[in-house]
Coordinates of C-alpha atoms in Angstrom, one line a residue:
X25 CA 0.0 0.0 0.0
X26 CA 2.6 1.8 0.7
X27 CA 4.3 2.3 -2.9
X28 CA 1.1 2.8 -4.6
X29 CA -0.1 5.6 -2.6
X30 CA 3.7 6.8 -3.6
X31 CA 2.9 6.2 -7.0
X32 CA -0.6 8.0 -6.3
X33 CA 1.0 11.0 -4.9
X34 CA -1.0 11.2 -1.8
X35 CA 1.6 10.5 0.9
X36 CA 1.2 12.9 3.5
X37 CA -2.7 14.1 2.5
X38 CA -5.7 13.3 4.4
X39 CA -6.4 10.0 2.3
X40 CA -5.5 7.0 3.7
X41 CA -4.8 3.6 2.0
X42 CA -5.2 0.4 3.8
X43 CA -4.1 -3.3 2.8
X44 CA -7.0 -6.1 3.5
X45 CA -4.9 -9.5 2.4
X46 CA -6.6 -12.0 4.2
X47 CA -10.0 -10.4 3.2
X48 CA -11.4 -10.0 6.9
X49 CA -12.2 -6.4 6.7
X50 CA -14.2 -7.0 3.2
X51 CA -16.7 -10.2 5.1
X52 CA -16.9 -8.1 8.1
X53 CA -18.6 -4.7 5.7
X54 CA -20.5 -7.9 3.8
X55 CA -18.5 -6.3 0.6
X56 CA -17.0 -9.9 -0.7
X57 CA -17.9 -10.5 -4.2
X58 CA -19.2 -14.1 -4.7
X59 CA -21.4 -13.9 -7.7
X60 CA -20.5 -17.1 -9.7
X61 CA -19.3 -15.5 -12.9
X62 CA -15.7 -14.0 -11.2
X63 CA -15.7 -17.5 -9.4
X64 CA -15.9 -19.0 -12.4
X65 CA -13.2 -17.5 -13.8
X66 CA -11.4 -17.9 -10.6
X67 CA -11.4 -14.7 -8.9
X68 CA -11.6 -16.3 -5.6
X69 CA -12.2 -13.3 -2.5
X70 CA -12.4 -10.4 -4.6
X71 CA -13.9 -7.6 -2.9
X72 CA -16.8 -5.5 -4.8
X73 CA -16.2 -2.1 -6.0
X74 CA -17.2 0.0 -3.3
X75 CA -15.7 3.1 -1.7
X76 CA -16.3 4.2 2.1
X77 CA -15.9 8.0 3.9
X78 CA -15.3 7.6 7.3
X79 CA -15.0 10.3 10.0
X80 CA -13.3 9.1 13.7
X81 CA -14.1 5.7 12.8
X82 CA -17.7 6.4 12.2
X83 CA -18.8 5.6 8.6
X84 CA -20.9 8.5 6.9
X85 CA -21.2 7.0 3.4
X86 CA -20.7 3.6 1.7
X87 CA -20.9 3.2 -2.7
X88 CA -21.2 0.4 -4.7
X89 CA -20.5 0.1 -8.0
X90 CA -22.7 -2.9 -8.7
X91 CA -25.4 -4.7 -10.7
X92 CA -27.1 -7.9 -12.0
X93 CA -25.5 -7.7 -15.1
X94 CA -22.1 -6.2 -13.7
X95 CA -21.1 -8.1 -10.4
X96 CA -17.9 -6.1 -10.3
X97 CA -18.8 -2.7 -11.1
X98 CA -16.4 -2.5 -13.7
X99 CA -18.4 -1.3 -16.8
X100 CA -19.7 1.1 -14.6
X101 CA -17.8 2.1 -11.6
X102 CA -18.5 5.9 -11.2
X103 CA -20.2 5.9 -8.5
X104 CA -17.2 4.9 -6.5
X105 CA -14.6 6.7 -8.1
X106 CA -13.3 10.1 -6.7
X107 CA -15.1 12.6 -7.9
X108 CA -18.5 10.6 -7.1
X109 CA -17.4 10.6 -3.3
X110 CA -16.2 14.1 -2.8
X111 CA -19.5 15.6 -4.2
X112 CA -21.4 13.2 -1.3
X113 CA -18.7 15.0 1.0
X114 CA -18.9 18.2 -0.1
X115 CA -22.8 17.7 0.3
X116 CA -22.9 16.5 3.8
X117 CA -20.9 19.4 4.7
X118 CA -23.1 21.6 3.5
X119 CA -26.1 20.0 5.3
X120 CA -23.8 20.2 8.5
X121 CA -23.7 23.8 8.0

């Protein structure tokens, strides 16, 4: 985690990257992917697509990019990607205001 947030630039901003290799973390939020097709293709313990704000340990919003057709939110993973999550933050701000 450590060389991609390197890689990402972020070392040293308010984002945090965390590692998850045993998978615990992704059962305990219930975000494990086990549709058949990825199993099928062996993609054993893949998590979904999902990204999670949390503030002092409390979480204030959870996406997933999922659907029927798209287990893995990858033909369509907007609503979990960056600028998806900092309009929902910018948003609750405002409401907080």
């Amino acid at each position: 985690m450590g060389a991609w947030s390197r890689d990402q630039g972020i070392n040293g901003t308010i984002v945090s990257m965390f590692g998850d290799p045993y998978g615990d973390f992704t059962k305990k939020c219930g975000m494990e992917l086990v549709h058949p097709g990825p199993y099928d293709l062996g993609l054993v313990g893949r998590s979904k697509r999902f990204a999670m704000h949390v503030v002092a340990g409390i979480v204030e919003y959870v996406a997933v990019s999922e659907s029927e057709e798209d287990p893995a939110g990858d033909d369509h993973p907007e609503a979990t990607c960056a600028p998806a999550l900092i309009e929902v933050i910018k948003n609750s701000q405002s409401l907080k205001k």
